[in-house]
XYZ file of C-alpha atoms in Angstrom:
679
model
C -53.144 89.759 186.501
C -52.304 86.137 187.291
C -55.616 85.152 185.748
C -54.832 87.183 182.621
C -51.423 85.540 182.378
C -52.988 82.061 182.623
C -55.360 82.892 179.790
C -52.532 84.275 177.656
C -50.411 81.175 178.250
C -53.378 78.960 177.484
C -54.003 80.691 174.177
C -50.358 80.342 173.252
C -50.825 76.576 173.020
C -54.541 76.154 172.397
C -57.452 77.718 170.566
C -59.935 76.705 173.248
C -61.907 79.430 175.035
C -62.578 79.003 178.750
C -65.700 81.004 179.558
C -65.073 80.929 183.323
C -61.678 82.552 182.882
C -63.184 85.227 180.650
C -65.690 85.993 183.377
C -62.821 86.048 185.844
C -60.976 88.621 183.750
C -64.158 90.675 183.553
C -64.463 90.758 187.321
C -60.724 91.315 187.813
C -60.678 94.503 185.739
C -64.006 95.778 186.982
C -62.209 98.428 189.032
C -63.051 101.981 189.998
C -62.663 104.870 187.601
C -59.580 106.277 189.366
C -57.658 103.070 188.711
C -58.977 102.948 185.166
C -57.695 106.478 184.567
C -54.249 105.458 185.776
C -54.126 102.613 183.299
C -55.327 104.879 180.500
C -52.663 107.452 181.352
C -50.009 104.725 181.483
C -51.085 103.387 178.101
C -51.112 106.873 176.559
C -47.624 107.633 177.846
C -46.218 104.337 176.587
C -47.864 104.761 173.198
C -46.446 108.233 172.661
C -42.889 107.219 173.595
C -42.866 104.659 170.779
C -40.433 102.356 172.552
C -40.289 98.634 171.974
C -42.513 98.181 175.013
C -45.266 100.334 173.559
C -46.921 97.578 171.578
C -46.725 95.014 174.392
C -47.550 97.095 177.433
C -49.833 99.359 175.453
C -51.951 96.509 174.123
C -52.358 94.818 177.497
C -53.029 98.003 179.438
C -55.328 98.932 176.592
C -57.719 96.378 178.080
C -58.175 98.675 181.025
C -58.238 101.741 178.821
C -60.977 100.151 176.758
C -63.020 99.591 179.891
C -62.610 103.221 180.840
C -63.721 104.311 177.385
C -66.860 102.259 177.746
C -65.890 99.350 175.476
C -67.207 96.016 176.682
C -63.824 94.435 176.267
C -64.962 91.182 177.901
C -66.906 90.444 174.733
C -65.876 87.148 173.061
C -63.664 88.922 170.506
C -61.300 90.038 173.279
C -60.352 86.393 173.776
C -58.917 86.345 170.283
C -57.154 89.637 170.963
C -55.439 88.209 174.037
C -54.162 85.299 172.001
C -52.978 87.684 169.294
C -51.177 89.906 171.797
C -49.381 86.936 173.317
C -48.544 85.119 170.113
C -47.725 87.980 167.759
C -46.755 90.903 169.938
C -44.516 89.077 172.365
C -42.947 86.449 170.100
C -42.518 88.663 167.036
C -42.896 92.384 167.647
C -40.800 92.662 170.813
C -37.620 91.032 169.427
C -38.141 92.781 166.099
C -38.221 96.182 167.794
C -35.144 95.179 169.757
C -33.219 94.427 166.554
C -34.295 97.751 165.072
C -33.224 99.631 168.181
C -29.839 97.843 168.281
C -29.456 98.229 164.506
C -28.965 94.504 164.097
C -29.357 93.639 160.414
C -30.695 90.310 159.093
C -27.233 89.572 157.671
C -25.882 89.892 161.231
C -28.435 87.304 162.334
C -27.241 85.083 159.507
C -23.647 85.407 160.716
C -24.756 84.345 164.196
C -26.520 81.299 162.740
C -23.413 80.312 160.773
C -21.232 80.626 163.866
C -23.718 78.654 165.979
C -24.299 75.731 163.626
C -22.185 75.788 160.431
C -22.920 72.146 159.552
C -26.706 72.568 159.675
C -28.413 72.208 156.276
C -29.466 75.607 155.033
C -30.706 75.075 151.485
C -32.056 72.155 149.454
C -32.485 72.626 145.700
C -33.486 69.526 143.752
C -30.825 66.916 144.619
C -28.288 69.377 146.007
C -27.992 70.611 149.580
C -25.842 73.274 151.199
C -24.897 73.774 154.844
C -24.833 77.166 156.540
C -21.043 77.053 156.434
C -21.061 76.384 152.681
C -23.687 79.058 152.094
C -21.651 81.587 154.051
C -18.498 80.761 152.072
C -20.339 81.231 148.759
C -21.918 84.472 149.979
C -18.467 85.697 151.034
C -17.156 85.044 147.527
C -19.992 87.164 146.112
C -19.202 89.921 148.634
C -15.495 89.966 147.767
C -16.363 89.785 144.050
C -18.609 92.821 144.408
C -15.775 94.760 146.033
C -13.285 93.708 143.345
C -15.738 94.895 140.668
C -15.734 98.329 142.271
C -19.097 98.169 144.027
C -19.513 100.037 147.288
C -22.160 100.614 149.939
C -25.256 102.204 148.432
C -24.601 101.046 144.870
C -27.314 99.015 143.126
C -27.078 95.673 141.337
C -29.993 94.430 139.228
C -30.489 90.712 139.855
C -32.154 88.658 137.120
C -32.118 85.160 138.562
C -34.513 82.246 138.905
C -35.087 80.068 141.982
C -31.499 78.887 142.078
C -28.706 78.833 144.681
C -26.987 81.792 142.976
C -29.902 84.003 144.018
C -29.465 83.131 147.701
C -25.677 83.613 147.694
C -26.022 86.883 145.804
C -28.511 88.546 148.151
C -26.523 87.432 151.199
C -23.182 88.469 149.713
C -24.366 91.905 148.637
C -25.962 92.516 152.034
C -22.587 91.824 153.637
C -21.105 94.880 151.913
C -24.204 97.109 151.932
C -24.911 96.958 148.192
C -28.557 97.492 147.234
C -30.364 95.006 145.010
C -33.150 95.281 142.461
C -35.119 92.025 142.184
C -36.069 91.749 138.512
C -38.936 89.567 137.298
C -37.284 87.338 134.687
C -40.620 86.900 132.878
C -40.548 90.494 131.651
C -39.683 91.334 128.066
C -38.755 94.307 125.878
C -39.965 97.711 127.120
C -41.033 96.426 130.529
C -37.667 94.772 131.136
C -35.775 97.884 130.033
C -37.883 100.021 132.352
C -37.472 97.961 135.531
C -33.707 97.793 135.065
C -33.124 101.464 134.250
C -35.423 102.841 136.945
C -33.236 101.213 139.629
C -30.129 102.937 138.204
C -27.887 99.889 138.729
C -24.113 99.952 138.449
C -24.269 96.492 136.883
C -26.540 93.529 136.184
C -26.146 89.947 137.415
C -28.014 87.537 135.143
C -28.801 83.848 135.532
C -26.860 80.987 133.974
C -30.127 79.912 132.300
C -30.280 80.773 128.599
C -34.042 81.402 128.708
C -33.334 84.245 131.132
C -30.204 85.507 129.371
C -31.803 85.808 125.915
C -34.403 88.524 126.732
C -31.635 90.545 128.426
C -29.470 90.140 125.349
C -32.348 91.450 123.203
C -32.421 94.778 125.081
C -28.732 95.274 125.903
C -28.381 98.182 123.468
C -31.076 100.098 125.357
C -29.398 99.768 128.755
C -27.083 102.760 128.391
C -23.913 100.734 128.711
C -24.746 99.073 132.032
C -22.309 96.098 132.282
C -23.988 92.683 132.317
C -22.327 89.869 134.257
C -23.535 86.299 133.899
C -23.307 83.161 135.992
C -22.304 80.000 134.107
C -21.865 80.269 130.347
C -23.395 82.744 127.890
C -23.780 82.974 124.125
C -23.710 86.777 124.048
C -20.088 87.991 123.695
C -21.008 91.314 125.327
C -21.889 89.575 128.596
C -19.039 89.397 131.115
C -18.337 86.128 132.989
C -18.842 86.254 136.737
C -17.772 82.732 137.671
C -14.090 83.485 137.151
C -14.245 86.527 139.419
C -16.051 84.485 142.077
C -13.585 81.618 141.843
C -10.630 83.933 142.496
C -12.348 85.677 145.422
C -11.862 84.826 149.081
C -14.433 82.764 150.961
C -13.588 84.422 154.285
C -15.965 86.818 156.036
C -15.711 90.436 154.974
C -15.239 93.067 157.637
C -18.340 94.381 159.379
C -16.937 97.853 158.733
C -18.501 97.705 155.255
C -21.981 97.888 156.788
C -21.156 99.796 159.961
C -22.706 103.037 158.691
C -25.953 101.463 157.457
C -29.067 102.977 159.036
C -32.415 101.266 159.356
C -34.034 103.841 157.097
C -31.460 103.196 154.337
C -32.694 101.242 151.355
C -31.782 97.560 151.166
C -33.440 96.526 147.912
C -36.114 97.286 145.349
C -39.080 94.995 144.838
C -41.416 95.758 141.962
C -45.156 96.246 142.093
C -47.691 96.756 139.340
C -47.715 100.304 138.054
C -50.856 102.403 137.804
C -49.243 104.325 134.944
C -48.449 101.218 132.970
C -45.038 99.899 133.975
C -43.895 98.202 137.215
C -42.830 100.500 140.052
C -39.693 99.930 142.125
C -40.781 99.989 145.767
C -38.183 101.057 148.315
C -37.522 98.313 150.882
C -35.513 99.878 153.739
C -33.514 97.727 156.156
C -36.111 98.271 158.856
C -38.712 96.577 156.712
C -36.353 93.658 156.040
C -35.891 93.280 159.804
C -39.661 93.262 160.249
C -40.004 90.624 157.546
C -37.317 88.477 159.184
C -39.403 88.297 162.378
C -42.798 87.979 160.700
C -42.926 84.185 161.055
C -42.011 84.141 164.735
C -45.709 83.710 165.502
C -45.478 80.331 163.709
C -42.794 79.254 166.189
C -40.289 78.754 163.370
C -37.118 77.141 164.751
C -33.884 75.552 163.517
C -35.705 72.220 163.405
C -38.142 73.402 160.736
C -37.852 72.649 157.029
C -39.718 75.261 154.954
C -40.927 74.611 151.412
C -41.364 77.402 148.873
C -41.827 77.399 145.120
C -42.656 81.103 144.860
C -40.238 83.162 142.742
C -37.518 84.803 144.791
C -38.004 88.130 143.020
C -41.192 88.389 145.095
C -40.795 89.788 148.598
C -42.889 86.942 150.015
C -40.201 84.415 149.082
C -36.983 86.442 149.344
C -37.771 88.598 152.380
C -40.406 86.638 154.261
C -39.242 83.048 153.783
C -35.474 83.301 153.264
C -34.869 85.969 155.907
C -36.809 83.979 158.534
C -34.873 80.847 157.610
C -31.452 82.435 158.020
C -32.476 84.150 161.274
C -33.612 80.921 162.922
C -31.212 78.449 161.353
C -34.035 76.537 159.687
C -33.783 74.810 156.286
C -35.454 75.969 153.071
C -36.477 73.635 150.256
C -36.404 75.816 147.151
C -38.366 74.599 144.135
C -37.505 76.020 140.763
C -40.886 75.093 139.339
C -44.002 74.034 141.215
C -45.590 70.648 140.525
C -48.971 69.847 142.064
C -48.575 66.111 141.456
C -45.187 66.044 143.220
C -46.029 68.453 146.029
C -46.842 65.958 148.780
C -44.069 63.633 147.624
C -41.551 66.489 147.783
C -42.756 67.449 151.254
C -42.570 63.830 152.382
C -39.120 63.186 150.892
C -37.629 66.319 152.461
C -39.615 65.990 155.717
C -41.047 69.483 155.222
C -42.718 70.939 158.323
C -43.831 74.358 157.004
C -45.250 75.206 153.575
C -45.222 78.639 151.970
C -48.066 79.072 149.485
C -50.142 81.355 147.370
C -53.725 80.236 146.953
C -53.250 79.305 143.319
C -50.703 76.538 143.975
C -52.760 74.908 146.719
C -55.783 74.987 144.416
C -53.763 72.879 141.978
C -52.864 70.499 144.798
C -56.499 70.223 145.863
C -57.460 69.358 142.273
C -55.152 66.316 142.155
C -56.801 62.852 142.439
C -57.205 61.753 146.084
C -54.610 59.307 147.367
C -54.190 57.276 150.520
C -50.849 59.035 151.023
C -52.281 62.569 150.953
C -51.831 62.934 154.703
C -48.532 61.060 154.868
C -46.277 64.020 155.612
C -44.715 66.047 158.436
C -46.347 69.389 157.609
C -47.399 71.143 160.821
C -48.549 74.401 159.233
C -48.784 76.441 156.044
C -48.570 80.209 155.588
C -49.383 82.446 152.654
C -52.172 84.440 151.084
C -55.020 84.138 148.602
C -56.402 80.795 149.810
C -60.057 80.202 148.955
C -62.304 78.769 151.663
C -63.113 75.594 149.768
C -59.422 74.891 149.137
C -58.664 75.712 152.774
C -61.116 73.013 153.854
C -59.579 70.462 151.493
C -56.073 71.187 152.797
C -57.308 70.767 156.353
C -59.626 67.785 155.908
C -58.032 65.748 153.138
C -54.357 66.655 153.492
C -54.521 67.023 157.280
C -52.537 70.241 157.489
C -53.386 71.206 161.079
C -52.876 74.971 160.959
C -53.057 77.527 158.166
C -51.714 81.034 158.703
C -53.297 83.238 156.061
C -51.851 86.740 155.992
C -52.289 90.053 154.243
C -49.372 92.240 153.199
C -48.331 94.425 150.302
C -44.765 95.015 149.151
C -44.781 98.778 149.625
C -46.999 98.880 152.733
C -45.316 99.329 156.140
C -47.523 96.805 157.986
C -49.714 93.735 157.441
C -52.023 91.272 159.212
C -51.937 87.554 159.953
C -54.618 85.062 160.979
C -53.118 83.043 163.834
C -56.428 81.554 164.971
C -56.952 79.169 162.035
C -60.175 81.048 161.313
C -61.470 79.831 157.960
C -60.986 82.456 155.238
C -59.664 85.250 157.461
C -56.446 87.152 156.720
C -56.113 88.566 160.225
C -58.107 90.632 162.649
C -58.540 94.282 163.528
C -60.538 95.019 166.659
C -60.977 98.292 168.572
C -58.263 97.072 170.939
C -55.759 96.068 168.261
C -56.308 99.387 166.499
C -54.597 100.991 169.483
C -51.357 99.350 168.342
C -52.056 99.558 164.606
C -54.096 102.708 163.876
C -56.185 101.973 160.797
C -59.694 102.379 159.425
C -62.039 100.598 157.026
C -63.962 103.198 155.038
C -66.728 103.082 152.458
C -65.804 103.622 148.808
C -67.651 104.240 145.554
C -67.543 101.071 143.445
C -67.727 103.019 140.207
C -65.012 105.615 140.874
C -63.223 103.636 143.637
C -62.861 106.903 145.580
C -63.565 107.093 149.310
C -67.054 108.174 150.334
C -67.176 111.359 152.400
C -69.829 112.847 154.656
C -71.116 116.418 154.689
C -68.098 117.473 156.747
C -65.705 116.149 154.129
C -64.514 113.231 156.266
C -64.500 109.551 155.337
C -67.443 107.325 156.244
C -66.507 104.259 158.280
C -67.662 100.907 156.911
C -69.932 98.888 159.228
C -69.082 95.288 160.075
C -69.897 92.810 157.273
C -69.670 95.649 154.723
C -66.659 95.940 152.376
C -64.393 98.759 153.456
C -61.199 100.175 151.980
C -58.300 99.662 154.402
C -56.447 102.852 155.315
C -53.329 102.885 157.534
C -52.597 105.951 159.623
C -49.347 107.609 158.600
C -47.308 108.392 161.721
C -43.669 109.467 161.876
C -42.318 105.908 161.967
C -44.365 104.876 158.945
C -43.284 108.012 157.094
C -39.719 106.709 157.302
C -40.558 103.170 156.155
C -43.096 104.162 153.499
C -40.789 105.815 151.015
C -42.919 104.928 148.034
C -41.311 104.211 144.674
C -38.009 105.100 143.062
C -38.443 107.557 140.240
C -42.158 107.791 141.017
C -42.330 110.171 143.981
C -45.702 111.417 142.731
C -47.060 107.872 143.029
C -46.378 107.962 146.771
C -48.599 111.018 147.129
C -51.374 109.228 145.264
C -51.365 106.589 148.003
C -52.183 109.145 150.689
C -55.702 110.029 151.849
C -56.240 113.160 153.938
C -59.064 114.205 156.267
C -60.129 110.666 157.132
C -61.313 110.845 160.752
C -60.401 114.407 161.671
C -59.388 117.334 159.465
C -55.691 117.309 158.691
C -54.952 113.652 159.400
C -53.264 111.453 156.811
C -53.618 107.753 155.961
C -52.042 105.364 153.464
C -54.496 103.850 150.991
C -53.733 100.124 150.669
C -56.002 99.843 147.622
C -57.570 96.706 149.110
C -61.069 96.247 150.489
C -62.033 93.932 153.350
C -65.019 92.843 155.386
C -65.050 92.148 159.142
C -67.254 89.828 161.147
C -68.645 90.338 164.655
C -65.425 89.005 166.184
C -63.392 91.460 164.089
C -61.781 88.840 161.878
C -60.843 90.430 158.559
C -61.594 88.892 155.142
C -60.210 90.026 151.805
C -62.971 91.404 149.565
C -61.437 93.026 146.492
C -58.425 94.794 145.031
C -59.199 98.280 143.784
C -57.332 100.429 141.347
C -55.524 99.476 138.190
C -54.257 96.035 139.177
C -55.618 92.539 139.651
C -54.004 89.271 140.663
C -53.745 86.196 138.415
C -51.558 83.085 138.674
C -49.999 84.499 141.824
C -48.823 87.662 140.022
C -50.053 91.247 140.055
C -51.122 92.478 136.634
C -51.176 96.153 135.702
C -54.253 96.892 133.614
C -52.643 100.043 132.262
C -49.528 98.213 131.121
C -51.600 95.655 129.208
C -53.829 98.348 127.694
C -50.821 100.383 126.583
C -49.414 97.361 124.763
C -52.699 96.609 122.987
C -53.292 100.157 121.744
C -49.977 100.054 119.900
C -51.934 98.136 117.242
C -53.129 100.362 114.409
C -56.459 98.530 114.302
C -57.430 99.722 117.808
C -58.505 103.154 118.950
C -58.602 102.296 122.660
C -58.521 99.431 125.142
C -59.847 98.899 128.651
C -58.387 96.037 130.700
C -59.894 94.612 133.901
C -60.084 91.410 135.916
C -62.985 88.952 135.788
C -63.698 85.960 137.981
C -63.641 82.399 136.641
C -65.341 79.802 138.887
C -62.913 77.806 141.049
C -59.910 79.944 140.062
C -57.816 82.118 142.363
C -57.708 85.809 141.588
C -59.100 87.303 138.409
C -58.367 86.608 134.769
C -57.541 89.477 132.469
C -60.188 90.667 130.023
C -59.775 93.428 127.464
C -62.553 95.461 125.923
C -61.253 97.075 122.748
C -62.664 99.546 120.261
C -61.801 99.085 116.599
C -61.263 101.880 114.137
C -63.781 100.375 111.729
C -66.393 99.916 114.497
C -66.829 103.689 114.655
C -68.532 103.519 111.269
C -70.388 100.226 111.602
C -72.255 98.134 114.167
C -70.053 95.131 113.447
C -68.383 94.250 116.783
C -66.558 91.118 115.647
C -62.861 90.537 114.984
C -61.380 89.229 111.757
C -58.759 86.466 111.781
C -56.078 89.023 110.950
C -57.106 91.189 113.891
C -57.189 88.191 116.238
C -53.723 87.184 115.076
C -52.374 90.705 115.615
C -53.717 90.887 119.183
C -52.340 87.442 120.018
C -48.907 88.220 118.595
C -48.421 91.567 120.323
C -49.593 90.095 123.643
C -47.200 87.159 123.390
C -44.270 89.342 122.360
C -44.571 92.071 124.968
C -46.400 90.573 127.958
C -45.563 87.846 130.477
C -47.817 84.826 130.049
C -49.815 85.611 133.201
C -50.562 89.171 131.973
C -51.979 88.178 128.583
C -55.742 88.819 128.447
C -57.737 85.608 128.726
C -60.788 87.216 127.101
C -61.327 89.874 124.423
C -64.508 91.703 123.495
C -65.229 94.639 121.189
C -67.202 97.720 122.239
C -68.404 100.534 120.035
C -67.489 103.161 122.633
C -66.487 103.310 126.285
C -68.314 104.780 129.243
C -66.470 107.386 131.314
C -66.686 108.629 134.890
C -67.134 112.279 135.846
C -63.337 112.551 136.027
C -63.025 111.196 132.475
C -61.647 107.803 133.477
C -62.867 104.668 131.752
C -65.748 103.194 133.728
C -65.104 99.493 134.269
C -68.011 98.690 136.581
C -70.475 97.491 133.917
C -67.726 95.687 132.010
C -66.705 93.817 135.154
C -70.310 92.923 135.948
C -70.868 91.512 132.461
C -67.556 89.646 132.423
C -67.431 87.021 129.681
C -71.059 85.946 130.256
C -72.570 85.543 126.776
C -76.023 86.168 128.227
C -74.928 89.653 129.270
C -72.410 90.677 126.598
C -73.965 92.051 123.417
C -70.944 91.291 121.213
C -68.743 88.272 120.474
C -66.307 87.212 123.201
C -62.963 85.673 122.310
C -61.050 83.428 124.699
C -57.346 82.571 124.783
C -56.827 79.017 123.594
C -53.646 78.320 125.549
C -52.850 75.126 123.622
C -52.962 76.825 120.220
C -51.701 80.169 121.553
C -54.396 82.227 119.867
C -57.849 83.659 120.472
C -61.025 81.931 119.360
C -64.644 82.973 119.468
C -66.396 81.624 122.535
C -69.605 79.620 122.196
C -72.070 78.756 124.994
C -70.540 75.280 125.119
C -67.006 76.680 125.411
C -68.188 79.047 128.143
C -69.637 76.109 130.015
C -66.370 74.174 129.717
C -64.383 77.173 130.991
C -66.710 77.573 133.974
C -66.533 73.857 134.796
C -62.754 73.734 134.515
C -62.645 71.449 131.481
C -60.851 74.204 129.580
C -57.971 75.611 131.629
C -57.274 79.315 131.380
C-alpha cells in the first residue's frame, strides 16, 4: 500500500509514468484468491452503502476487485486511473459529498469566504473591481429587496441580465433567502422569450439596465400574464418598475440563515435552459445538490484564493454561473468577467489582470489562435485553461504558441447528473472511462443507428456495446441518487421519459441517454464524436433544429423545412443548414428561390431567431425522405452539406455583412471553406 500511495502522490504532481513502480504494484496486489475475495466484498459493501467514502475506498479497493474478476489492472491505463482517483476523487468528490451530507449550500461557503477575507478582490468587470465584503453587502441588499417585494423561499424570479455585476449580486442575494432563479438567454425574441419566461412560472422578472435587453422584454410584456417586470438602472417603458430605489433603501446586513434552514439538497435552486426537441427551449431543473457538485468541480485544478479566473461566457449558461462563479466564491478566488469577448485583447486582458485560469469554449480559443502571432503571446500568468469543445489543432496552438501548460477539457450537459474531465492533458480527450472507473460511475457506450439515431439491439433486445475506437452513445445508469438529481424539465415531464433507455445490459435496467456519442482509445480516454438528436452547437450555443424549422414553416411559401448542422472547415461545432420545400416546387422541377422568397426567409429568421440560430445555408428539395417511424431523414442531407458537387439544387449562404442570403458559387464555396468568408 505504501508503494500505491507513492504512485498516487507522484501522479498528483506529475504526469510521468514510472514503469518500475507499476511493476511493483502488480507484484504487491498479486495475492491469493481469499484475500482478493475480501477486497471484493469490502468494495461491494462500500458501494452499496453510498456513503461519501464509497467513491474513494471503492475505487482503490476496486483495483483488487478487478484482479479478482480477471482484469489485468496493471495495464498502462490503470496508471491514468490512479492519477484520476487521487486528483479528482480525493480533492473534489470527497469534500463535495461531505457538503451534501452536511447540507452545506454554496451560499454558506460564500459567507465563510466573506468572513475569512472580506477585503479580497472578488470580481473585476472592465475597470471596476469589488471585494468580497462589497459583494456580500450588495447581495444582502438584493436579499432584503426580495423579501420586501414579497418573495419567499421557493418562489421564482426570471433573471434577464448580461455579464454585469448585477447578475452576480442577484444570484447570491436570492440564494440567501431560498428564492429560485430562471436564467434567461437575453438573445431570445418574441415567442421564444415568452415561452422561457412563462414556463418557469416566475413571481416577477428582473431585467438588465441595458436598453438592448429591455426592449425585447417590452415588446412581449402584454403576453406575460401580468408578471411584474423590475428593471435595474433606467427604463423607457413606463410599465417597468424601478428596482434601484428598492435596493437603495434595503439593508446591507446579512439576512438570517433561518430563511434557508429548511432547504433540502433535492430542492430546486434554479432553471437553466437547454435546446428543446419539440421546438422551444426547455427549463432544466438544477437542484441544490447539483449546484454543490458544480462548486467543487474545479477542485481538481487546485483552484485557490490566489487564482484569478477569466470568463467571457454568458452567465445564463451553467458553465459560467454554476461552474465558474460557484467555484470562485467557494475558494475565495477572483473572477474577471468580460461582457463581450475580444480575441485581439484576450492575452492583453489576461496579462493586465494577471489571470491564472481561463474558462473557454472551443470557439473563442479558435478566434485567439487565428490572431497574428506576436512576441508577447506567451507573456502571461496563465497556468491552465478549462472548458469544452476545443479542437486538436487549436489545442496545440494554445500549448505551443501561447504556452498554456495545462488544458482541462471536460464534458458535461446542463440536465445530466454527472460529467467527465480530462486531467491528464491528453490531446483532444474530454475525460476517461475505464472498466475501473465505471465502478464509481456506472455507464455504457452503445452502438446506435446513424439514420434513426436509435440504439442498436441484439436478438435478446439488449443494447450492443460499442468497441474501442468506435463511436458509441453514452448512457448513464439511473440509480436512486441520480433519480433525485435528474428531475428533467419543468413543464416537460414527458421529455424526461424520452431521455431514458431501458433494457441496456440486463432486462429491466434503466439508463439516461446523454444524446452524445464518443470514441475511446486503448487507454480508455474518451473523445467527443457527435451530438445526436434535434440539436447542434454553433458559436458556443445549442441550437434546436425544431425551433428553427417551426419558425421557417410559418412562411406561406414553404410546405416544410428540415434543419440540421453541417461542418465548415476550421470552425467549432456545426453551422445551421435548412432544406426547404416550396409550394410551387410540387408542380415544377425548379428548385431555386426568387429574390422575394430569399428576402422573406431572411426577414423571418432575423426577427424570430437569435443570430447564432439563423441558418447559414439554405437549399430547396422537391420532397423529403422519411424514416420508418415517419421522421425526416437527415442523414443524406448532412452528408451532402453545402457541397455543390453533391447538392443537385442551388445553395444559398448567409451573407452576414449584408444580412441576406445569396446564391453560392464554387468560388464562394471555396472562400467559405478557406475562411475568407466568415460565417
